[in-house]
Coordinates of C-alpha atoms in Angstrom, one line a residue:
Chain O
M21 CA -12.0 -22.3 -14.0
R22 CA -10.4 -24.0 -11.0
D23 CA -12.7 -24.3 -8.1
I24 CA -10.7 -22.2 -5.7
Y25 CA -11.3 -19.2 -8.0
R26 CA -15.1 -19.4 -7.8
L27 CA -16.3 -15.9 -7.4
D28 CA -19.0 -16.6 -4.8
K29 CA -16.3 -17.5 -2.2
Y30 CA -14.7 -14.1 -2.5
R31 CA -18.1 -12.3 -2.6
A32 CA -19.0 -14.0 0.7
L33 CA -15.6 -13.0 2.2
F34 CA -16.1 -9.4 0.9
A35 CA -19.6 -9.2 2.5
L36 CA -18.4 -10.7 5.8
T37 CA -15.5 -8.3 6.0
M38 CA -17.9 -5.4 5.5
R39 CA -20.0 -6.7 8.4
N40 CA -16.9 -7.3 10.5
E41 CA -15.7 -3.7 9.9
R42 CA -19.0 -2.4 11.3
T43 CA -18.0 -3.8 14.7
Y44 CA -15.1 -1.4 14.7
L45 CA -17.2 1.6 13.7
L46 CA -16.4 3.6 16.8
D47 CA -12.6 3.1 16.3
F48 CA -13.1 4.1 12.7
L49 CA -15.1 7.2 13.5
G50 CA -12.4 8.3 16.0
L51 CA -9.7 7.9 13.2
N52 CA -12.0 9.8 10.8
V53 CA -12.1 12.7 13.2
V54 CA -8.3 12.8 13.2
I55 CA -8.3 12.9 9.4
L56 CA -10.8 15.7 9.3
V57 CA -8.6 17.7 11.7
R58 CA -5.6 17.0 9.5
I59 CA -7.5 18.3 6.4
W60 CA -8.4 21.4 8.3
I61 CA -4.7 22.0 9.3
I62 CA -3.5 21.4 5.7
A63 CA -6.2 23.8 4.4
Q64 CA -5.0 26.5 6.8
V65 CA -1.4 26.0 5.7
F66 CA -2.3 26.3 2.0
R67 CA -4.5 29.3 2.6
A68 CA -1.6 31.1 4.3
A69 CA 0.8 30.0 1.4
F70 CA -1.5 31.3 -1.3
R71 CA -2.1 34.5 0.6
S72 CA 1.6 35.2 1.3
A73 CA 2.5 34.4 -2.3
S74 CA -0.3 36.6 -3.5
V75 CA -1.3 34.2 -6.2
E76 CA -4.7 32.8 -7.3
T77 CA -3.3 29.6 -8.8
I78 CA -0.2 27.5 -8.5
D79 CA 0.5 25.6 -11.7
G80 CA -3.1 26.0 -12.8
L81 CA -4.5 24.8 -9.5
S82 CA -6.6 27.1 -7.4
L83 CA -6.7 27.0 -3.6
S84 CA -10.0 25.2 -3.7
N85 CA -8.6 22.6 -6.2
V86 CA -5.6 21.9 -4.0
I87 CA -7.7 21.5 -0.8
W88 CA -10.2 19.2 -2.6
M89 CA -7.3 17.1 -4.0
V90 CA -5.6 16.7 -0.6
G91 CA -8.9 16.1 1.1
I92 CA -9.9 13.3 -1.2
T93 CA -6.4 11.7 -1.1
Q94 CA -6.4 11.9 2.7
A95 CA -9.9 10.4 3.0
V96 CA -8.9 7.4 1.0
G97 CA -5.1 7.0 1.7
A98 CA -5.2 7.4 5.4
L99 CA -8.0 4.8 5.9
I100 CA -7.3 2.1 3.4
G101 CA -6.3 -1.2 4.9
N102 CA -2.7 -2.1 5.7
V103 CA -2.5 -5.6 4.4
E104 CA 1.2 -6.0 5.1
L105 CA 0.8 -6.1 8.9
R106 CA -1.8 -8.9 8.7
V107 CA 0.2 -10.9 6.2
S108 CA 3.5 -10.6 8.2
E109 CA 1.6 -11.7 11.3
E110 CA 0.2 -14.7 9.5
V111 CA 3.7 -15.6 8.3
Q112 CA 5.2 -15.3 11.8
D113 CA 2.5 -17.1 13.7
G114 CA 2.1 -19.8 11.0
S115 CA -1.6 -19.1 10.3
I116 CA -0.7 -18.6 6.6
A117 CA -0.3 -22.4 6.4
Y118 CA -3.8 -23.0 7.7
L119 CA -5.2 -20.6 5.1
L120 CA -3.3 -22.3 2.4
A121 CA -4.9 -25.6 3.4
R122 CA -8.4 -24.2 2.4
P123 CA -9.8 -24.3 -1.1
I124 CA -9.3 -20.6 -1.6
S125 CA -6.6 -18.5 -3.2
Y126 CA -4.4 -16.8 -0.6
V127 CA -4.1 -13.6 -2.7
G128 CA -7.8 -13.7 -3.5
Y129 CA -8.6 -14.1 0.2
H130 CA -6.7 -11.0 1.2
Y131 CA -8.0 -9.0 -1.8
A132 CA -11.6 -9.8 -0.9
R133 CA -11.0 -8.7 2.7
F134 CA -9.1 -5.6 1.5
L135 CA -12.0 -4.6 -0.8
G136 CA -14.6 -5.4 1.9
N137 CA -12.7 -3.2 4.3
A138 CA -12.5 -0.4 1.8
A139 CA -16.2 -0.7 0.8
A140 CA -17.2 -0.5 4.5
L141 CA -15.1 2.4 5.5
L142 CA -14.3 4.6 2.5
P143 CA -17.8 5.9 1.7
I144 CA -18.1 7.4 5.2
S145 CA -14.6 8.8 5.1
I146 CA -15.0 10.3 1.6
L147 CA -18.4 11.8 2.5
S148 CA -17.2 13.3 5.8
S149 CA -14.0 14.7 4.3
S150 CA -15.9 16.2 1.4
L151 CA -18.3 17.9 3.8
V152 CA -15.4 19.4 5.7
V153 CA -13.6 20.5 2.5
W154 CA -16.9 22.0 1.2
L155 CA -17.3 23.9 4.4
L156 CA -13.7 25.2 4.2
V157 CA -13.5 26.1 0.5
G158 CA -16.9 25.7 -1.0
P159 CA -18.2 23.2 -3.6
I160 CA -16.3 22.0 -6.6
Q161 CA -17.6 21.1 -10.0
I162 CA -17.1 17.5 -10.9
S163 CA -18.0 16.2 -14.3
M164 CA -19.6 12.8 -14.8
H165 CA -16.6 11.8 -16.9
G166 CA -14.3 13.0 -14.1
A167 CA -16.2 11.1 -11.4
L168 CA -16.3 7.8 -13.4
A169 CA -12.6 8.1 -14.4
A170 CA -11.7 8.8 -10.8
L171 CA -13.6 5.7 -9.6
L172 CA -11.8 3.6 -12.2
V173 CA -8.4 5.0 -11.3
M174 CA -9.2 4.7 -7.6
A175 CA -9.9 1.0 -8.1
G176 CA -6.6 0.6 -10.0
G177 CA -4.7 2.6 -7.4
A178 CA -6.2 0.6 -4.5
T179 CA -5.3 -2.7 -6.2
L180 CA -1.7 -1.4 -6.8
H181 CA -1.5 -0.4 -3.1
F182 CA -2.8 -3.9 -2.1
V183 CA -0.2 -5.7 -4.2
I184 CA 2.7 -3.6 -2.9
C185 CA 1.5 -4.2 0.7
L186 CA 1.2 -7.9 0.1
L187 CA 4.7 -7.9 -1.3
I188 CA 6.0 -6.2 1.8
G189 CA 4.0 -8.5 4.1
L190 CA 5.5 -11.6 2.4
L191 CA 9.0 -10.3 3.0
A192 CA 8.3 -11.6 6.6
F193 CA 9.5 -15.0 5.2
W194 CA 13.0 -13.6 4.9
F195 CA 13.0 -10.8 7.5
E196 CA 11.9 -11.0 11.1
D197 CA 10.5 -7.5 11.1
I198 CA 9.0 -6.0 8.0
S199 CA 7.9 -2.8 9.7
A200 CA 10.9 -0.9 8.2
F201 CA 9.8 -1.7 4.7
G202 CA 6.3 -0.7 5.5
W203 CA 7.5 2.5 7.0
I204 CA 9.6 3.4 4.0
Y205 CA 6.7 2.7 1.6
Q206 CA 4.4 4.7 3.7
K207 CA 6.7 7.8 3.9
L208 CA 7.3 7.7 0.1
W209 CA 3.6 7.4 -0.5
I210 CA 2.9 10.3 1.9
L211 CA 5.5 12.4 0.2
F212 CA 4.9 11.6 -3.4
G213 CA 1.3 10.4 -3.1
G214 CA -0.4 13.7 -2.7
M215 CA -1.3 13.1 0.9
V216 CA 0.0 16.5 2.0
L217 CA 1.3 18.3 -1.2
P218 CA -0.2 17.8 -4.6
L219 CA 2.4 16.6 -7.0
D220 CA 1.7 19.6 -9.2
I221 CA 3.4 21.9 -6.6
F222 CA 6.7 20.0 -6.7
P223 CA 9.7 21.3 -8.8
Q224 CA 9.6 20.0 -12.3
Q225 CA 12.5 17.5 -12.1
I226 CA 11.2 15.8 -8.9
R227 CA 7.7 15.8 -10.4
W228 CA 8.9 14.1 -13.5
V229 CA 10.6 11.3 -11.6
A230 CA 7.7 11.0 -9.1
E231 CA 5.2 10.7 -12.0
L232 CA 6.9 7.5 -13.1
S233 CA 6.8 6.0 -9.6
P234 CA 3.7 4.2 -8.4
F235 CA 3.1 6.6 -5.5
P236 CA 1.0 9.4 -7.1
H237 CA -0.9 6.7 -9.0
L238 CA -2.3 5.2 -5.8
F239 CA -5.0 7.7 -4.7
H240 CA -3.8 11.1 -5.7
A241 CA -4.4 10.4 -9.4
A242 CA -8.0 9.8 -8.7
A243 CA -8.3 13.0 -6.7
R244 CA -6.6 14.9 -9.5
L245 CA -9.1 13.5 -12.1
C246 CA -12.0 14.4 -9.9
V247 CA -10.8 18.0 -9.6
S248 CA -9.9 18.5 -13.3
F249 CA -10.5 15.8 -15.8
S250 CA -8.6 15.4 -19.0
T251 CA -8.7 12.4 -21.3
P252 CA -4.9 12.4 -22.0
R253 CA -4.1 12.5 -18.3
F254 CA -6.6 9.8 -17.6
M255 CA -5.1 7.5 -20.3
Q256 CA -1.6 8.2 -19.0
I257 CA -2.6 7.3 -15.4
L258 CA -4.2 4.1 -16.6
A259 CA -1.1 3.2 -18.6
V260 CA 1.3 3.9 -15.6
Q261 CA -1.0 1.9 -13.3
A262 CA -1.1 -1.0 -15.7
I263 CA 2.7 -1.1 -16.0
W264 CA 3.1 -1.0 -12.2
L265 CA 0.4 -3.6 -11.7
I266 CA 2.2 -5.9 -14.2
L267 CA 5.6 -5.3 -12.5
T268 CA 4.4 -5.7 -8.9
G269 CA 2.0 -8.5 -9.8
S270 CA 4.9 -10.5 -11.4
A271 CA 7.0 -9.8 -8.4
L272 CA 4.2 -11.0 -6.2
F273 CA 3.9 -14.2 -8.3
L274 CA 7.6 -15.0 -8.0
L275 CA 7.8 -14.0 -4.3
Q276 CA 4.8 -16.1 -3.4
R277 CA 6.4 -19.2 -5.1
R278 CA 9.6 -18.6 -3.2
A279 CA 7.7 -18.0 0.0
A280 CA 5.7 -21.3 -0.4
S281 CA 8.9 -23.2 -0.6
R282 CA 10.2 -21.5 2.6
L283 CA 7.1 -22.3 4.5
V284 CA 8.3 -23.5 7.9
L285 CA 5.9 -23.7 10.8
N286 CA 6.2 -23.4 14.5
G287 CA 5.5 -26.6 16.4
G288 CA 6.5 -30.1 15.7
Chain S
M16 CA -13.3 -50.7 7.6
N17 CA -11.8 -51.6 4.3
S18 CA -9.6 -49.4 2.0
E19 CA -6.8 -47.2 3.1
S20 CA -7.6 -43.6 3.9
I21 CA -4.1 -42.6 4.8
L22 CA -0.8 -44.0 3.6
V23 CA 2.5 -42.8 4.9
R24 CA 5.7 -44.5 3.8
N25 CA 9.2 -43.6 5.0
L26 CA 8.2 -40.0 5.6
R27 CA 10.9 -37.6 6.4
K28 CA 10.8 -33.9 7.1
T29 CA 13.8 -31.8 8.1
F30 CA 13.7 -28.1 9.0
K31 CA 16.5 -25.8 8.2
L32 CA 17.4 -23.7 11.3
K33 CA 19.5 -20.6 10.9
L34 CA 22.2 -20.4 13.5
R35 CA 23.5 -17.1 14.8
D36 CA 26.3 -16.3 17.2
P37 CA 25.4 -13.9 20.0
G38 CA 26.3 -10.2 19.7
V39 CA 26.7 -7.7 16.9
I40 CA 29.7 -9.6 15.4
G41 CA 27.6 -12.7 15.4
A42 CA 24.7 -10.9 13.6
M43 CA 27.1 -9.5 11.0
R44 CA 28.7 -12.9 10.4
S45 CA 25.3 -14.6 10.0
L46 CA 24.4 -11.9 7.5
I47 CA 27.5 -12.4 5.4
K48 CA 27.8 -16.2 5.8
P49 CA 24.7 -17.7 7.3
L50 CA 25.1 -21.0 9.0
H51 CA 22.2 -23.5 9.0
R52 CA 21.5 -26.7 10.8
E53 CA 19.1 -29.4 9.6
V54 CA 16.7 -30.6 12.3
P55 CA 14.8 -33.7 11.5
A56 CA 11.2 -33.3 12.7
V57 CA 9.9 -36.6 11.2
D58 CA 12.4 -39.3 10.4
G59 CA 11.3 -42.3 8.4
V60 CA 7.7 -42.7 9.7
S61 CA 5.5 -45.3 8.0
F62 CA 1.9 -46.3 8.8
T63 CA -1.5 -46.7 7.2
V64 CA -5.0 -45.8 8.4
K65 CA -8.0 -47.7 7.1
Q66 CA -11.3 -46.0 6.2
G67 CA -13.5 -45.6 9.3
E68 CA -10.6 -46.1 11.7
I69 CA -9.9 -43.7 14.6
V70 CA -6.2 -43.5 15.2
A71 CA -4.5 -41.6 18.0
F72 CA -1.2 -40.2 17.0
V73 CA 0.6 -39.4 20.3
G74 CA 3.9 -38.3 21.6
P75 CA 5.6 -35.7 23.7
N76 CA 6.0 -32.1 22.6
G77 CA 8.3 -31.8 19.6
A78 CA 7.8 -35.4 18.7
G79 CA 6.7 -34.6 15.1
K80 CA 2.9 -35.1 15.5
S81 CA 1.8 -31.7 14.2
T82 CA 4.4 -31.8 11.4
T83 CA 3.0 -35.1 10.2
I84 CA -0.5 -33.7 10.3
K85 CA 0.6 -30.6 8.4
I86 CA 2.2 -32.9 5.7
L87 CA -0.9 -35.0 5.6
T88 CA -3.1 -32.0 5.0
G89 CA -0.8 -30.6 2.3
I90 CA 0.3 -27.6 4.4
L91 CA 4.0 -28.8 4.5
H92 CA 6.0 -30.5 1.8
P93 CA 7.9 -33.7 3.0
S94 CA 11.6 -33.8 2.5
S95 CA 11.2 -37.4 1.2
G96 CA 8.9 -40.3 1.4
E97 CA 5.4 -41.1 0.1
V98 CA 2.2 -39.7 1.5
S99 CA -1.3 -40.3 0.2
V100 CA -4.7 -39.3 1.7
L101 CA -7.9 -40.7 0.1
G102 CA -5.7 -41.8 -2.8
L103 CA -4.5 -38.2 -3.4
N104 CA -1.1 -36.6 -2.9
P105 CA -1.7 -33.9 -0.3
Q106 CA 0.9 -31.6 -1.8
S107 CA 0.1 -31.8 -5.5
A108 CA -3.7 -32.2 -5.1
R109 CA -4.1 -29.8 -2.1
G110 CA -7.0 -28.0 -3.6
T111 CA -9.0 -31.2 -4.4
L112 CA -8.1 -32.8 -1.1
A113 CA -9.2 -29.7 0.9
Y114 CA -12.8 -30.5 0.0
K115 CA -12.5 -34.0 1.3
I116 CA -10.7 -33.5 4.6
G117 CA -11.6 -31.5 7.7
T118 CA -9.0 -30.1 10.2
V119 CA -9.4 -28.9 13.7
F120 CA -6.3 -27.3 15.2
G121 CA -7.1 -26.8 18.9
Q122 CA -4.8 -23.8 19.1
K123 CA -5.7 -22.0 15.9
A124 CA -9.0 -20.2 15.7
Q125 CA -10.8 -20.1 12.3
L126 CA -14.0 -18.3 13.4
W127 CA -14.3 -14.6 13.0
L128 CA -13.9 -13.2 16.5
H129 CA -16.3 -10.2 16.4
L130 CA -19.1 -11.9 14.5
P131 CA -21.5 -14.7 15.5
P132 CA -20.5 -18.3 14.5
Q133 CA -23.4 -18.4 12.1
D134 CA -21.6 -15.9 9.9
S135 CA -18.4 -17.9 9.8
F136 CA -20.4 -21.1 9.1
D137 CA -22.1 -19.4 6.1
L138 CA -18.7 -18.3 4.8
F139 CA -17.2 -21.8 5.2
A140 CA -20.2 -23.3 3.3
R141 CA -19.3 -20.9 0.5
I142 CA -15.6 -21.6 0.6
Y143 CA -16.2 -25.4 0.5
A144 CA -18.9 -25.0 -2.2
V145 CA -21.6 -26.7 -0.1
E146 CA -25.0 -26.5 -1.7
Q147 CA -27.4 -24.4 0.3
V148 CA -30.0 -27.3 0.9
Q149 CA -27.2 -29.6 1.9
Y150 CA -25.6 -27.0 4.1
R151 CA -28.8 -26.3 6.0
A152 CA -29.3 -29.9 6.7
R153 CA -25.7 -30.5 7.7
L154 CA -25.7 -27.4 10.0
A155 CA -28.9 -28.6 11.7
Y156 CA -27.3 -32.0 12.3
L157 CA -24.1 -30.5 13.7
V158 CA -25.8 -27.9 15.8
D159 CA -27.9 -30.6 17.4
A160 CA -24.9 -32.9 17.9
L161 CA -22.7 -30.3 19.4
K162 CA -25.4 -28.4 21.3
V163 CA -24.5 -25.0 19.8
G164 CA -28.0 -23.9 18.8
E165 CA -28.1 -21.1 21.4
L166 CA -24.6 -19.9 20.5
L167 CA -25.2 -19.2 16.8
N168 CA -26.0 -15.6 17.1
I169 CA -23.5 -14.6 19.9
P170 CA -20.2 -12.9 18.8
V171 CA -17.5 -15.5 19.1
R172 CA -15.4 -13.3 21.5
K173 CA -18.2 -13.7 24.1
L174 CA -18.2 -17.5 24.0
S175 CA -16.3 -19.6 26.5
L176 CA -13.4 -21.7 25.3
G177 CA -15.5 -24.9 25.3
E178 CA -18.3 -23.2 23.4
R179 CA -15.9 -21.7 20.9
M180 CA -14.2 -25.1 20.3
R181 CA -17.6 -26.8 19.7
C182 CA -18.3 -24.1 17.1
E183 CA -14.8 -24.5 15.6
I184 CA -15.6 -28.2 15.1
V185 CA -18.9 -27.4 13.5
A186 CA -17.1 -25.1 11.0
S187 CA -14.6 -27.9 10.2
L188 CA -17.3 -30.5 9.5
L189 CA -19.8 -28.5 7.4
H190 CA -18.5 -29.9 4.2
S191 CA -18.8 -33.5 5.3
P192 CA -15.2 -34.5 5.2
R193 CA -14.2 -38.1 4.7
V194 CA -11.1 -37.8 6.9
I195 CA -10.9 -35.5 9.9
F196 CA -7.5 -34.4 11.4
L197 CA -7.9 -33.3 15.0
D198 CA -4.8 -31.7 16.5
E199 CA -5.4 -31.3 20.3
P200 CA -9.1 -30.8 19.9
T201 CA -9.8 -30.8 23.7
I202 CA -6.9 -28.7 24.9
G203 CA -7.9 -26.5 27.7
L204 CA -11.5 -27.7 27.9
D205 CA -13.5 -28.7 30.9
V206 CA -14.7 -32.3 31.4
I207 CA -18.2 -31.7 30.1
A208 CA -17.0 -30.0 26.9
K209 CA -14.5 -32.8 26.4
Q210 CA -17.2 -35.4 26.7
Q211 CA -19.5 -33.6 24.2
I212 CA -16.7 -33.3 21.7
R213 CA -15.7 -37.0 22.1
E214 CA -19.3 -38.1 21.7
V215 CA -19.6 -36.2 18.4
I216 CA -16.4 -37.6 17.0
R217 CA -17.6 -41.1 17.9
R218 CA -21.0 -40.4 16.4
L219 CA -19.5 -39.1 13.1
N220 CA -17.2 -42.1 12.9
R221 CA -20.1 -44.5 13.6
E222 CA -22.8 -43.0 11.4
E223 CA -20.7 -41.7 8.5
D224 CA -17.7 -44.0 8.6
V225 CA -15.4 -41.0 8.8
T226 CA -11.7 -41.7 9.4
I227 CA -10.3 -39.8 12.4
F228 CA -6.7 -39.0 12.9
L229 CA -6.2 -37.5 16.3
T230 CA -3.3 -36.1 18.2
S231 CA -3.8 -35.4 21.9
H232 CA -2.0 -35.1 25.2
D233 CA -5.1 -36.2 26.9
A234 CA -5.1 -39.9 27.7
G235 CA -8.9 -39.6 28.1
D236 CA -9.3 -38.7 24.4
I237 CA -7.2 -41.7 23.4
E238 CA -9.0 -44.1 25.7
A239 CA -12.5 -42.9 24.7
L240 CA -12.0 -42.6 21.0
A241 CA -9.1 -44.4 19.4
H242 CA -9.2 -47.9 17.9
R243 CA -5.5 -47.7 17.4
T244 CA -2.6 -45.8 19.0
I245 CA 0.6 -44.7 17.2
V246 CA 3.3 -43.3 19.4
I247 CA 6.0 -41.1 17.9
N248 CA 9.1 -39.7 19.6
H249 CA 11.9 -37.6 18.2
G250 CA 10.3 -38.0 14.7
T251 CA 10.4 -41.8 14.7
L252 CA 7.6 -44.2 15.3
V253 CA 8.0 -46.1 18.5
L254 CA 4.7 -48.0 18.8
D255 CA 1.7 -48.9 16.6
E256 CA -0.9 -51.1 18.2
S257 CA -4.5 -51.3 19.3
T258 CA -5.5 -48.8 22.0
E259 CA -6.7 -51.7 24.2
N260 CA -3.2 -53.3 24.1
F261 CA -1.6 -49.9 24.5
K262 CA -3.6 -49.2 27.6
K263 CA -3.0 -52.7 29.1
R264 CA 0.7 -52.5 28.5
Y265 CA 1.6 -48.9 29.2
V266 CA -1.2 -47.1 31.1
Q267 CA -1.1 -49.6 33.9
T268 CA -1.2 -47.2 36.8
K269 CA -3.1 -44.2 38.1
T270 CA -1.9 -41.8 40.7
V271 CA -4.3 -40.0 43.0
E272 CA -3.3 -37.0 45.0
L273 CA -5.5 -36.2 48.0
V274 CA -5.6 -33.2 50.3
L275 CA -7.3 -34.0 53.6
D276 CA -8.5 -32.2 56.7
Q277 CA -7.1 -34.9 58.9
P278 CA -3.5 -36.0 59.2
A279 CA -2.4 -38.1 56.2
K280 CA -0.4 -40.5 58.3
D281 CA -3.7 -42.2 59.3
F282 CA -4.6 -42.9 55.6
C283 CA -4.2 -46.6 54.9
F284 CA -5.2 -48.1 51.5
P285 CA -3.5 -51.4 51.0
E286 CA -4.2 -51.7 47.3
G287 CA -2.0 -48.7 46.5
E288 CA 1.5 -47.6 47.1
V289 CA 2.1 -44.3 48.8
L290 CA 4.5 -42.3 46.7
E291 CA 4.5 -39.2 48.8
R292 CA 3.0 -38.4 52.2
G293 CA 2.9 -34.9 53.8
D294 CA 1.1 -33.7 56.9
F295 CA -2.3 -33.4 55.2
H296 CA -1.7 -34.6 51.7
L297 CA -0.6 -37.8 50.0
K298 CA 0.0 -39.3 46.6
I299 CA -1.0 -42.9 46.0
E300 CA -0.3 -45.0 43.0
F301 CA -2.3 -48.1 42.2
K302 CA -3.1 -50.5 39.3
N303 CA -5.3 -48.8 36.7
S304 CA -8.8 -50.2 37.3
A305 CA -12.1 -48.4 37.8
Q306 CA -13.0 -50.7 40.7
T307 CA -9.8 -49.8 42.6
L308 CA -10.4 -46.1 42.1
E309 CA -13.9 -46.5 43.3
R310 CA -12.7 -48.3 46.4
L311 CA -10.1 -45.7 47.1
F312 CA -12.7 -42.9 46.9
R313 CA -15.1 -44.8 49.1
Y314 CA -12.4 -45.3 51.7
A315 CA -11.3 -41.7 51.6
L316 CA -14.7 -40.2 51.8
E317 CA -15.8 -42.6 54.6
H318 CA -12.8 -41.9 56.9
F319 CA -11.6 -38.4 56.0
T320 CA -12.8 -35.0 54.9
V321 CA -11.3 -34.6 51.4
R322 CA -10.5 -31.0 50.4
D323 CA -9.1 -31.7 47.0
I324 CA -8.5 -34.6 44.6
N325 CA -6.3 -34.9 41.5
I326 CA -5.9 -37.9 39.3
Y327 CA -2.9 -38.4 37.1
E328 CA -2.1 -41.0 34.5
P329 CA 1.5 -41.8 33.3
S330 CA 2.8 -38.9 31.1
M331 CA 3.7 -39.5 27.5
E332 CA 7.4 -39.2 28.5
E333 CA 6.9 -42.0 31.1
I334 CA 5.1 -44.2 28.6
I335 CA 7.8 -43.7 26.0
A336 CA 10.5 -44.5 28.7
T337 CA 8.6 -47.7 29.5
I338 CA 8.4 -48.6 25.8
Y339 CA 12.2 -48.1 25.4
R340 CA 12.9 -50.0 28.7
E341 CA 10.8 -52.9 27.5
R342 CA 12.6 -52.9 24.2
R343 CA 16.0 -52.9 25.8
N344 CA 15.0 -55.7 28.1
R345 CA 13.7 -57.7 25.2
A346 CA 16.9 -57.1 23.2
G347 CA 18.9 -58.2 26.3
H348 CA 17.0 -61.5 26.5
L349 CA 17.8 -62.3 22.8

């Protein structure tokens, strides 16, 4: 194994990022409150929708299921790190070059930081969101299988999100401002990623197309498994995640190679 | 000093600049048919640096100094030419070379802003795979040399610029590099911080036979540290000789600016030439010698109340103009 891939480097980066995130704890708690309010509003909207339609379930999902799914997806999706902004900044101010001069993988460096950020913030976010959802609609039964499968799918989804963000960030080598790409990705992910509406509620045709896209497989899939676990669904999610990871990972590999050859720095 | 640490032969690096006409039409045209211009940043530079040598690589802004350093550290790929650092090609063996070289870029922070320097040091030790025992000993040595013991547990954002730079240098030297590239290491620092950093660089060079490749706009850095000075301008090498000779030939004068409480017209110092005289301030140029400077200060302090003093040395642009002038004169004589 090449020296730059030694795991202890990335473990140290992961640990340091976790410690670093603690210095922003107040900012994070403020953002967390916003998410809790958002969950409360979404819950009221769904409560009204279920009441006006006079139904107990929509496509097999009860009100409690829907709120739990949206709550978990929000808790993760709204707070997970946005790597693309940091990467595009590094490309624009030239600091990417200084990172490349170190005996460490650039992708590994950002992945360790991304995971450190998630490990520091997400447990608090998931716990507080779960508490709010529990107060709103009561507890939900989660099987051990469901929880483990959700954790695995969550890790896959987070990695997929990381790779897509990194791809968008590296576009800064070709475009002066990548915020438009980030914006489009975010909106698609909010729309089809279960941040507001679970995919189960969409019309069948849209749902079918969306199921093939990476968006519902980022964080919504994990929330769905948490709420109602089924082995075929779990396998299907893993397969789609794997396909998207191979596709986006290959794109990242190619883009990184092209980007390295375009590396032009400020200053002479 | 024996073997070569750095070898640069006929190095060229050109950057491709995208040209764009102003306005919407210009933007559209550049989208459909982009125009590029090649800008040479380094143009046929050759030099070698021996092990244990301290070389100052100087030149005005945009001369190609940082580009050369970035090529030597493997960050940039040269357009053509041969480059070798410690016998390795910096581009193809970047990973291996990274363990053997240290870099300090005065304008790029590598420490984590919200955490104490100790945390960043621990991380760098891991990244550079320094054994824990070796790391502790090395850190103790550098902490003592750079006097940063009291700063280790203070968040970096709360440190002064000088304190931060000293910590940046510790971070760059933890893995005991054989060659250190310093790009403007004393930029923006006060006199005391500069002295401390220079002393450490000298000490490392003396005690560990480390090769130092330094760029700086500060003539003090060059005078205090460099055995040899290489001057680069517009990407080409214009001078390569010992710092002693460089100083003798091109840093011949000093200019002192004084602001006085008494009228400046009474100021009379025969060893210098008055370049500018206002009501209460004057600029005097004289031959660069510590004794003359001392005599000037003694005279000024004995006869006047001095409100402010500034000392200037010839700028890099002036030095380069002198080098070109000298060359033209020499060619004219031939």
